[in-house]
Amino acid sequence: MGNAIDGLISGLDTTTLINNLMTVEARPQTILKASVATSQKLITALQGLNSQVAALATLATTASKPAATDLYAATSSSTSVTTTVSAGAGAGQIDVVVGALAKTQVGVSAAMTEWATTPAVLTVLVNGVSTEISLTSSSLEDVVTAVNAAGAGVTATRVASGLNASGDAQYRLQFTATGSGLAGGFSIYQGTKAEVAANTAPDLLAQTGAAITTAAKDASITLWAGTLASQTITSSTNTFANLLQGVAITVSAESTTPVTIKVTRDDAAISSLASGLVSSLNGIFALVSTQTVVTNSTNASGAAVMSPGVFTGDSGVRDVSQKLLNAASAPINGHSPSEYGISITKTGTMEFDPAKFATALAADPTTVKAAVQEIATRVAAAAVAVSDKYTGALTNQITGQQSSVKDMSTRISAWDISLATRRSTLQATYTALEVSLAALKAQSTWLTAQVAAIPTTTTSAG
């Protein structure tokens, strides 16, 4: 406690006295600190609310697009044909017969112990494109490395193939196309591009002991099989893109009977979209409600204590809830959203009735999908106005609170300096008091000693 001298002369508890005085002196700073803590709690709550509203804005913006409700699902009558639906799909049906599956070409060389030193060049021909690969050694491992690094559309693997007549280990080189179907088919020649063009380079896979173990082949399906309109379609992979608009199929087995592909409107996905929008809104309303409620409790003395929520009395937050609620519940072309299963409850939240929505969607899909888009559009506009990172109402409120906290923190720091100075002054004052009292006591002791030292005289009667 600095240079304070606790009650050496006066008997005063100087430290406690100074601390009590400083508590009184620091009361304005204590109030500021409490205000900072309250503001920081509010900022945290506002940031959480703003994040949820921003997420709602993103969800609603997506849901407001026509494609968001233009949803379709595809089914197949066979597990060997699977479907994938993308944007732009529409209702439809078609039968397919799977004639063949795509195959990736694989070939193996004749058995060898090492690569012939000459010619030390390979030329790979894939779909009309030739790639020349220079070999740096006769090591089969180096040959594999060179082929795999060339990016020629073929990969190589060394495979053990027993011993030759001399007892030396032999290997075959297996070459595999990187692309399936006829487009990935390849030839490998021992020689340069010029030698290949001149037909003087031997075909590596046509040599004695070599073979193409799997020939490249396209997948094929037949539409309208057995009719005059019968048509065969091929694909280098087992996937046929946009067989129907926005619908791709992938085949995994050949078939002799037609497989039916059927595309219908995906009412479940549209319902899920509307339900998700309502759930996101209710999540925001629940957050505001939880942070607004006043809780009752008792203190250590048993007295009743009412603790307001962080949003209690906050008109800005209340305005956010109201704007979102209005956007979601306002009529659409004279019709209440409740006609489509989207309604407002007595407690000020939204409710989604899946059965009512499904019935309305089945009866008039165009109107119901348009209603969902309109609600989403209005909610998105309201949410963006609230949460925009530059101009949003909540964003501005957060910024204002942060500025206020910064100002109060500056004032608190100034108080720290002022209080430190005040404590030093009090310590110096009480120290000086003890020193003065000590000096007075010493003087009193001296005077007492002087008086005691004066001789006493006695007068006798004559």
XYZ file of N, CA and C in Angstrom, residues 27-239:
639
model
N -16.835 4.851 -7.337
C -18.214 4.498 -7.672
C -18.586 4.869 -9.114
N -18.228 6.037 -9.610
C -18.545 6.347 -11.026
C -17.899 5.357 -11.998
N -16.645 4.957 -11.696
C -15.983 3.984 -12.560
C -16.654 2.611 -12.464
N -17.090 2.244 -11.276
C -17.784 0.967 -11.094
C -19.067 0.925 -11.918
N -19.758 2.060 -11.927
C -20.993 2.149 -12.722
C -20.670 2.007 -14.208
N -19.567 2.639 -14.641
C -19.146 2.529 -16.041
C -18.808 1.082 -16.400
N -18.102 0.388 -15.505
C -17.739 -1.008 -15.757
C -18.978 -1.882 -15.877
N -19.966 -1.626 -15.040
C -21.210 -2.387 -15.104
C -21.927 -2.123 -16.430
N -21.870 -0.855 -16.867
C -22.495 -0.499 -18.148
C -21.791 -1.193 -19.306
N -20.455 -1.282 -19.248
C -19.692 -1.972 -20.289
C -20.074 -3.451 -20.338
N -20.169 -4.075 -19.170
C -20.528 -5.495 -19.110
C -21.923 -5.725 -19.699
N -22.860 -4.818 -19.359
C -24.224 -4.940 -19.887
C -24.236 -4.753 -21.402
N -23.483 -3.754 -21.874
C -23.435 -3.487 -23.314
C -22.778 -4.635 -24.073
N -21.723 -5.209 -23.515
C -21.055 -6.325 -24.177
C -21.976 -7.540 -24.257
N -22.759 -7.758 -23.210
C -23.724 -8.857 -23.240
C -24.769 -8.619 -24.330
N -25.200 -7.356 -24.459
C -26.176 -7.009 -25.491
C -25.565 -7.170 -26.885
N -24.311 -6.737 -27.035
C -23.637 -6.864 -28.334
C -23.560 -8.329 -28.756
N -23.173 -9.193 -27.810
C -23.075 -10.628 -28.116
C -24.426 -11.189 -28.549
N -25.480 -10.794 -27.833
C -26.824 -11.268 -28.172
C -27.274 -10.727 -29.527
N -26.973 -9.469 -29.795
C -27.348 -8.871 -31.087
C -26.591 -9.531 -32.235
N -25.330 -9.850 -32.012
C -24.545 -10.508 -33.053
C -25.104 -11.903 -33.358
N -25.519 -12.611 -32.301
C -26.128 -13.912 -32.509
C -27.420 -13.804 -33.299
N -28.243 -12.813 -32.951
C -29.500 -12.590 -33.674
C -29.220 -12.187 -35.111
N -28.240 -11.323 -35.298
C -27.911 -10.855 -36.647
C -27.443 -12.012 -37.537
N -26.689 -12.941 -36.957
C -26.213 -14.101 -37.716
C -27.382 -14.960 -38.171
N -28.363 -15.150 -37.278
C -29.529 -15.955 -37.639
C -30.365 -15.274 -38.717
N -30.503 -13.961 -38.609
C -31.274 -13.230 -39.624
C -30.543 -13.262 -40.963
N -29.219 -13.162 -40.932
C -28.435 -13.233 -42.174
C -28.590 -14.605 -42.829
N -28.606 -15.669 -41.996
C -28.809 -17.017 -42.532
C -30.201 -17.141 -43.146
N -31.180 -16.524 -42.496
C -32.544 -16.513 -43.045
C -32.569 -15.777 -44.384
N -31.845 -14.675 -44.478
C -31.801 -13.903 -45.722
C -31.260 -14.763 -46.866
N -30.207 -15.526 -46.578
C -29.627 -16.412 -47.598
C -30.617 -17.490 -48.014
N -31.242 -18.117 -47.019
C -32.215 -19.173 -47.301
C -33.397 -18.637 -48.101
N -33.927 -17.492 -47.674
C -35.102 -16.922 -48.334
C -34.765 -16.453 -49.749
N -33.571 -15.905 -49.928
C -33.168 -15.461 -51.267
C -33.118 -16.643 -52.230
N -32.582 -17.755 -51.762
C -32.541 -18.966 -52.587
C -33.953 -19.465 -52.883
N -34.805 -19.471 -51.853
C -36.177 -19.966 -52.017
C -37.019 -19.072 -52.909
N -36.611 -17.812 -53.080
C -37.401 -16.877 -53.883
C -37.208 -17.086 -55.389
N -36.180 -17.842 -55.770
C -35.918 -18.072 -57.190
C -36.912 -19.094 -57.749
N -37.369 -18.904 -58.985
C -38.311 -19.865 -59.583
C -37.788 -21.299 -59.563
N -36.468 -21.457 -59.757
C -35.895 -22.810 -59.798
C -35.987 -23.512 -58.448
N -36.119 -22.727 -57.372
C -36.147 -23.321 -56.033
C -37.361 -24.205 -55.821
N -38.482 -23.845 -56.452
C -39.697 -24.652 -56.311
C -39.970 -25.498 -57.558
N -39.107 -25.365 -58.554
C -39.261 -26.157 -59.768
C -38.502 -27.465 -59.572
N -39.006 -28.282 -58.642
C -38.299 -29.467 -58.192
C -38.971 -30.744 -58.692
N -38.126 -31.660 -59.153
C -38.640 -32.924 -59.675
C -37.791 -34.078 -59.153
N -38.413 -35.229 -59.052
C -37.718 -36.443 -58.623
C -37.900 -37.507 -59.691
N -36.867 -38.339 -59.866
C -36.921 -39.398 -60.872
C -36.828 -40.758 -60.195
N -37.551 -41.720 -60.725
C -37.511 -43.080 -60.213
C -37.191 -44.036 -61.357
N -36.652 -45.195 -61.000
C -36.312 -46.220 -61.984
C -36.950 -47.531 -61.558
N -37.394 -48.297 -62.529
C -38.021 -49.584 -62.211
C -36.995 -50.681 -61.950
N -35.697 -50.348 -62.087
C -34.643 -51.335 -61.840
C -33.517 -50.707 -61.041
N -32.970 -51.482 -60.108
C -31.855 -50.972 -59.306
C -30.582 -50.846 -60.135
N -30.552 -51.447 -61.315
C -29.358 -51.366 -62.155
C -29.298 -50.067 -62.962
N -30.349 -49.266 -62.865
C -30.371 -47.959 -63.523
C -30.734 -46.916 -62.472
N -29.805 -46.035 -62.160
C -30.060 -44.986 -61.169
C -30.190 -43.641 -61.863
N -30.834 -42.707 -61.179
C -31.129 -41.401 -61.791
C -30.536 -40.257 -60.981
N -30.254 -39.170 -61.670
C -29.809 -37.922 -61.037
C -30.582 -36.784 -61.692
N -31.211 -35.964 -60.829
C -32.034 -34.865 -61.345
C -31.326 -33.542 -61.080
N -31.289 -32.676 -62.085
C -30.691 -31.350 -61.933
C -31.696 -30.295 -62.366
N -31.264 -29.039 -62.339
C -32.155 -27.936 -62.696
C -32.680 -28.090 -64.115
N -33.912 -27.674 -64.298
C -34.503 -27.711 -65.632
C -35.274 -28.968 -65.939
N -35.335 -29.892 -64.976
C -36.061 -31.138 -65.211
C -37.562 -30.866 -65.286
N -38.264 -31.755 -65.948
C -39.715 -31.654 -66.053
C -40.319 -33.039 -66.005
N -41.603 -33.088 -65.814
C -42.278 -34.373 -65.731
C -42.147 -35.126 -67.047
N -41.975 -36.443 -66.962
C -41.862 -37.253 -68.166
C -41.580 -38.695 -67.833
N -41.545 -39.534 -68.843
C -41.309 -40.965 -68.659
C -40.711 -41.540 -69.933
N -39.800 -42.500 -69.777
C -39.208 -43.153 -70.945
C -38.720 -44.540 -70.545
N -38.721 -45.469 -71.494
C -38.216 -46.827 -71.272
C -36.886 -46.988 -71.991
N -35.935 -47.670 -71.323
C -34.628 -47.914 -71.932
C -34.257 -49.384 -71.779
N -33.549 -49.897 -72.766
C -32.958 -51.227 -72.693
C -31.446 -51.028 -72.701
N -30.771 -51.565 -71.695
C -29.320 -51.385 -71.579
C -28.636 -52.473 -72.395
N -28.007 -52.085 -73.501
C -27.369 -53.050 -74.394
C -25.956 -53.403 -73.991
N -25.201 -52.441 -73.444
C -23.802 -52.704 -73.089
C -23.339 -51.700 -72.049
N -22.347 -52.119 -71.273
C -21.708 -51.240 -70.304
C -20.373 -50.758 -70.855
N -19.974 -49.571 -70.439
C -18.694 -49.025 -70.885
C -17.548 -49.829 -70.289
N -16.494 -50.004 -71.086
C -15.312 -50.716 -70.597
C -14.070 -49.866 -70.842
N -13.141 -49.982 -69.921
C -11.877 -49.256 -70.008
C -10.812 -50.198 -70.555
N -10.096 -49.756 -71.564
C -9.095 -50.635 -72.190
C -7.940 -50.925 -71.241
N -7.547 -52.212 -71.244
C -6.383 -52.669 -70.482
C -5.556 -53.575 -71.398
N -4.246 -53.387 -71.434
C -3.366 -54.230 -72.229
C -2.107 -54.564 -71.470
N -1.506 -55.726 -71.772
C -0.259 -56.123 -71.102
C 0.804 -56.440 -72.135
N 2.027 -56.116 -71.801
C 3.158 -56.396 -72.690
C 3.582 -57.852 -72.548
N 4.493 -58.268 -73.397
C 5.107 -59.586 -73.232
C 6.001 -59.543 -72.005
N 6.319 -60.728 -71.452
C 7.179 -60.789 -70.271
C 8.592 -60.353 -70.634
N 9.259 -59.656 -69.726
C 10.616 -59.165 -69.962
C 11.315 -58.958 -68.627
N 12.636 -58.949 -68.671
C 13.417 -58.686 -67.456
C 13.772 -57.214 -67.345
N 13.947 -56.568 -68.492
C 14.212 -55.137 -68.515
C 13.815 -54.589 -69.878
N 13.757 -53.262 -69.954
C 13.352 -52.627 -71.218
C 14.526 -52.607 -72.187
N 14.191 -52.871 -73.449
C 15.249 -52.819 -74.467
C 15.836 -51.410 -74.506
N 17.142 -51.322 -74.606
C 17.785 -49.997 -74.580
C 17.445 -49.179 -75.815
N 17.181 -49.848 -76.922
C 16.789 -49.124 -78.141
C 15.615 -49.825 -78.796
N 14.638 -49.089 -79.289
C 14.562 -47.619 -79.130
C 14.114 -47.256 -77.712
N 14.674 -46.216 -77.145
C 14.356 -45.784 -75.780
C 13.246 -44.744 -75.783
N 12.289 -44.917 -76.687
C 11.171 -43.984 -76.794
C 9.886 -44.778 -76.979
N 8.835 -44.331 -76.290
C 7.496 -44.885 -76.479
C 6.612 -43.799 -77.069
N 5.675 -44.204 -77.918
C 4.666 -43.265 -78.404
C 3.290 -43.838 -78.088
N 2.516 -43.051 -77.353
C 1.168 -43.471 -76.963
C 0.170 -42.719 -77.829
N -0.759 -43.444 -78.435
C -1.773 -42.840 -79.303
C -3.147 -43.059 -78.665
N -3.798 -41.943 -78.306
C -5.117 -42.001 -77.690
C -6.058 -41.068 -78.435
N -7.085 -41.627 -79.029
C -8.127 -40.829 -79.686
C -7.525 -39.823 -80.670
N -6.530 -40.278 -81.429
C -5.930 -39.418 -82.449
C -4.829 -38.514 -81.959
N -4.568 -38.514 -80.657
C -3.510 -37.659 -80.096
C -2.335 -38.535 -79.688
N -1.150 -38.227 -80.205
C 0.034 -39.026 -79.881
C 0.941 -38.273 -78.912
N 1.526 -39.042 -77.994
C 2.443 -38.481 -76.996
C 3.718 -39.296 -76.996
N 4.831 -38.620 -77.171
C 6.128 -39.277 -77.204
C 6.732 -39.257 -75.801
N 7.185 -40.436 -75.335
C 7.723 -40.551 -73.974
C 9.159 -41.060 -74.063
N 10.107 -40.240 -73.600
C 11.519 -40.635 -73.597
C 11.822 -41.434 -72.342
N 12.537 -42.560 -72.497
C 12.899 -43.422 -71.374
C 14.356 -43.181 -71.008
N 14.638 -43.027 -69.740
C 15.989 -42.658 -69.301
C 16.855 -43.860 -68.972
N 16.236 -45.037 -68.817
C 17.029 -46.228 -68.502
C 16.258 -47.466 -68.932
N 16.888 -48.615 -68.762
C 16.243 -49.877 -69.118
C 15.457 -50.467 -67.950
N 15.453 -49.772 -66.813
C 14.709 -50.233 -65.633
C 13.213 -50.158 -65.904
N 12.517 -51.273 -65.658
C 11.068 -51.283 -65.875
C 10.363 -50.317 -64.916
N 10.913 -50.148 -63.733
C 10.337 -49.192 -62.785
C 10.426 -47.774 -63.353
N 11.566 -47.469 -64.024
C 11.706 -46.141 -64.636
C 10.743 -45.960 -65.802
N 10.492 -47.053 -66.525
C 9.532 -46.987 -67.628
C 8.141 -46.661 -67.081
N 7.768 -47.359 -66.015
C 6.453 -47.108 -65.378
C 6.355 -45.664 -64.927
N 7.402 -45.168 -64.292
C 7.402 -43.780 -63.795
C 7.251 -42.792 -64.948
N 7.960 -43.030 -66.038
C 7.917 -42.123 -67.184
C 6.531 -42.104 -67.819
N 5.910 -43.264 -67.965
C 4.573 -43.334 -68.563
C 3.555 -42.614 -67.676
N 3.621 -42.872 -66.380
C 2.648 -42.265 -65.465
C 2.808 -40.759 -65.346
N 4.017 -40.272 -65.586
C 4.252 -38.831 -65.478
C 3.929 -38.096 -66.771
N 3.726 -38.827 -67.868
C 3.570 -38.189 -69.179
C 2.190 -37.586 -69.397
N 1.176 -38.059 -68.659
C -0.181 -37.550 -68.860
C -0.701 -37.846 -70.248
N -0.374 -39.028 -70.747
C -0.726 -39.378 -72.120
C -2.077 -40.055 -72.249
N -2.794 -40.224 -71.135
C -4.079 -40.908 -71.182
C -3.974 -42.374 -70.869
N -2.783 -42.803 -70.405
C -2.524 -44.207 -70.071
C -1.672 -44.247 -68.805
N -1.967 -45.209 -67.925
C -1.114 -45.443 -66.762
C -0.491 -46.818 -66.882
N 0.660 -47.009 -66.219
C 1.392 -48.270 -66.310
C 1.632 -48.848 -64.929
N 1.674 -50.192 -64.873
C 1.964 -50.903 -63.628
C 2.862 -52.084 -63.959
N 3.868 -52.322 -63.138
C 4.737 -53.489 -63.331
C 4.146 -54.673 -62.582
N 3.972 -55.826 -63.281
C 3.359 -57.008 -62.683
C 4.324 -58.186 -62.794
N 4.593 -58.875 -61.687
C 5.510 -60.019 -61.678
C 4.979 -61.131 -62.583
N 5.900 -61.769 -63.321
C 5.482 -62.797 -64.284
C 6.418 -64.008 -64.267
N 6.861 -64.408 -63.091
C 7.673 -65.621 -62.955
C 9.112 -65.445 -63.383
N 9.766 -66.570 -63.691
C 11.185 -66.583 -64.064
C 11.334 -67.036 -65.507
N 12.368 -66.526 -66.156
C 12.651 -66.986 -67.511
C 13.524 -68.240 -67.455
N 13.974 -68.745 -68.614
C 14.756 -69.986 -68.672
C 16.068 -69.875 -67.920
N 16.561 -68.643 -67.782
C 17.839 -68.444 -67.083
C 17.633 -68.240 -65.582
N 16.398 -68.265 -65.146
C 16.115 -68.080 -63.723
C 16.011 -66.634 -63.299
N 15.933 -65.718 -64.267
C 15.811 -64.293 -63.943
C 14.333 -63.914 -63.801
N 14.067 -63.018 -62.883
C 12.684 -62.571 -62.662
C 12.177 -61.813 -63.876
N 10.947 -62.139 -64.291
C 10.320 -61.464 -65.419
C 9.125 -60.645 -64.950
N 8.793 -59.645 -65.760
C 7.659 -58.784 -65.445
C 6.913 -58.438 -66.726
N 5.633 -58.181 -66.574
C 4.849 -57.612 -67.666
C 4.477 -56.180 -67.271
N 4.336 -55.332 -68.248
C 3.846 -53.979 -68.000
C 2.364 -53.945 -68.377
N 1.530 -53.615 -67.398
C 0.087 -53.487 -67.666
C -0.226 -52.020 -67.905
N -0.896 -51.748 -69.016
C -1.270 -50.382 -69.380
C -2.790 -50.254 -69.292
N -3.255 -49.193 -68.631
C -4.692 -48.984 -68.434
C -5.065 -47.578 -68.883
N -6.116 -47.479 -69.665
C -6.576 -46.156 -70.117
C -7.101 -45.355 -68.933
N -6.847 -44.066 -68.939
C -7.385 -43.209 -67.872
C -8.826 -42.811 -68.135
N -9.270 -42.957 -69.400
C -10.655 -42.647 -69.736
C -11.356 -43.903 -70.221
N -12.626 -44.053 -69.880
C -13.353 -45.249 -70.289
C -13.947 -45.068 -71.685
N -14.469 -46.174 -72.220
C -15.122 -46.121 -73.521
C -14.148 -46.048 -74.668
N -14.718 -45.977 -75.883
C -13.901 -45.928 -77.096
C -12.991 -44.715 -77.127
N -13.429 -43.608 -76.532
C -12.614 -42.384 -76.537
C -11.315 -42.568 -75.773
N -11.284 -43.554 -74.849
C -10.068 -43.793 -74.074
C -9.197 -44.887 -74.648
N -9.627 -45.511 -75.734
C -8.835 -46.572 -76.346
C -7.465 -46.081 -76.771
N -6.455 -46.938 -76.692
C -5.089 -46.488 -76.967
C -4.285 -47.555 -77.701
N -3.175 -47.099 -78.287
C -2.149 -47.977 -78.859
C -0.813 -47.493 -78.336
N 0.139 -48.437 -78.136
C 1.471 -48.077 -77.645
C 2.506 -48.652 -78.599
N 3.386 -47.780 -79.039
C 4.406 -48.174 -80.016
C 5.797 -47.975 -79.435
N 6.721 -48.858 -79.813
C 8.122 -48.714 -79.427
C 8.827 -47.922 -80.525
N 8.845 -46.616 -80.354
C 9.448 -45.762 -81.354
C 8.936 -44.343 -81.249
N 9.439 -43.493 -82.117
C 9.072 -42.083 -82.100
C 7.780 -41.851 -82.871
N 7.259 -40.632 -82.787
C 6.068 -40.271 -83.554
C 6.323 -40.442 -85.055
N 7.527 -40.049 -85.480
C 7.867 -40.148 -86.909
C 7.882 -41.606 -87.351
N 8.404 -42.459 -86.498
C 8.452 -43.887 -86.822
C 7.054 -44.491 -86.846
N 6.192 -44.009 -85.941
C 4.802 -44.472 -85.943
C 4.134 -44.059 -87.233
N 4.357 -42.814 -87.652
C 3.764 -42.313 -88.898
C 4.273 -43.084 -90.109
N 5.517 -43.553 -90.022
C 6.119 -44.292 -91.138
C 5.839 -45.787 -91.052
N 5.067 -46.181 -90.043
C 4.727 -47.599 -89.831
C 5.946 -48.468 -89.595
N 6.981 -47.892 -88.985
C 8.195 -48.667 -88.685
C 8.344 -48.937 -87.195
N 7.430 -48.404 -86.391
C 7.488 -48.621 -84.943
C 6.590 -49.794 -84.583
N 7.119 -50.836 -83.913
C 6.303 -51.999 -83.557
C 5.249 -51.660 -82.495
N 4.097 -52.301 -82.644
C 3.010 -52.130 -81.674
C 3.331 -53.002 -80.458
N 3.522 -52.368 -79.293
C 3.943 -53.078 -78.081
C 2.937 -54.150 -77.681
N 1.646 -53.888 -77.909
C 0.611 -54.825 -77.468
C 0.269 -55.863 -78.522
N 0.948 -55.812 -79.675
C 0.707 -56.794 -80.730
C 1.838 -57.801 -80.826
N 2.830 -57.666 -79.944
C 3.957 -58.573 -79.960
C 3.569 -59.931 -79.376
N 4.386 -60.932 -79.660
C 4.128 -62.270 -79.124
C 4.143 -62.229 -77.602
N 3.126 -62.769 -76.997
C 3.035 -62.781 -75.531
C 2.294 -61.588 -74.967
N 2.085 -60.546 -75.792
C 1.333 -59.366 -75.347
C -0.136 -59.542 -75.718
N -0.996 -58.712 -75.098
C -2.424 -58.833 -75.419
C -3.192 -57.624 -74.900
N -4.305 -57.373 -75.582
C -5.282 -56.417 -75.038
C -6.265 -57.250 -74.226
N -6.218 -57.139 -72.911
C -7.041 -57.993 -72.047
C -8.475 -57.495 -71.923
N -8.650 -56.183 -72.042
C -10.002 -55.611 -72.042
C -10.064 -54.566 -73.140
N -10.951 -54.756 -74.063
C -11.069 -53.800 -75.176
C -11.938 -52.620 -74.766
N -11.590 -51.455 -75.250
C -12.393 -50.258 -74.974
C -13.785 -50.424 -75.584
N -14.785 -49.994 -74.842
C -16.152 -50.154 -75.336
C -17.046 -49.076 -74.747
N -17.941 -48.566 -75.558
C -18.913 -47.574 -75.081
C -20.128 -48.276 -74.486
N -20.742 -47.613 -73.528
C -22.032 -48.085 -73.028
C -23.094 -47.727 -74.060
N -24.141 -48.524 -74.101
C -25.213 -48.221 -75.052
C -26.568 -48.559 -74.450
N -27.544 -47.733 -74.794
C -28.919 -47.995 -74.400
C -29.799 -47.818 -75.638
N -30.926 -48.505 -75.628
C -31.862 -48.386 -76.746
C -33.175 -47.815 -76.238
N -33.652 -46.773 -76.904
C -34.937 -46.154 -76.584
C -35.993 -46.687 -77.535
N -37.180 -46.822 -77.035
C -38.329 -47.282 -77.836
C -37.996 -48.597 -78.556
N -37.340 -49.501 -77.816
C -36.929 -50.786 -78.395
C -38.133 -51.550 -78.940
N -37.925 -52.180 -80.088
C -38.972 -52.995 -80.683
C -39.969 -52.228 -81.515
N -39.739 -50.930 -81.700
C -40.640 -50.111 -82.513
C -39.874 -49.537 -83.699
N -40.590 -48.938 -84.613
C -39.949 -48.320 -85.768
C -39.102 -47.119 -85.362
N -39.394 -46.574 -84.171
C -38.640 -45.404 -83.684
C -37.419 -45.806 -82.866
N -37.136 -47.110 -82.778
C -36.017 -47.593 -81.964
C -34.726 -46.830 -82.265
N -34.044 -46.404 -81.186
C -32.821 -45.600 -81.357
C -31.807 -45.993 -80.295
N -30.555 -46.201 -80.701
C -29.486 -46.559 -79.778
C -28.608 -45.337 -79.502
N -28.335 -45.119 -78.229
C -27.492 -43.995 -77.796
C -26.275 -44.577 -77.084
N -25.107 -44.014 -77.340
C -23.879 -44.500 -76.710
C -23.268 -43.429 -75.812
N -22.428 -43.901 -74.893
C -21.723 -42.994 -73.972
C -20.400 -43.630 -73.604
N -19.356 -42.818 -73.492
C -18.042 -43.355 -73.127
C -18.002 -43.797 -71.666
N -18.964 -43.331 -70.873
C -19.085 -43.770 -69.489
C -20.428 -44.463 -69.339
N -20.699 -44.948 -68.155
C -21.981 -45.605 -67.903
C -23.072 -44.611 -67.521
N -22.780 -43.328 -67.674
C -23.754 -42.283 -67.388
C -24.194 -41.615 -68.686
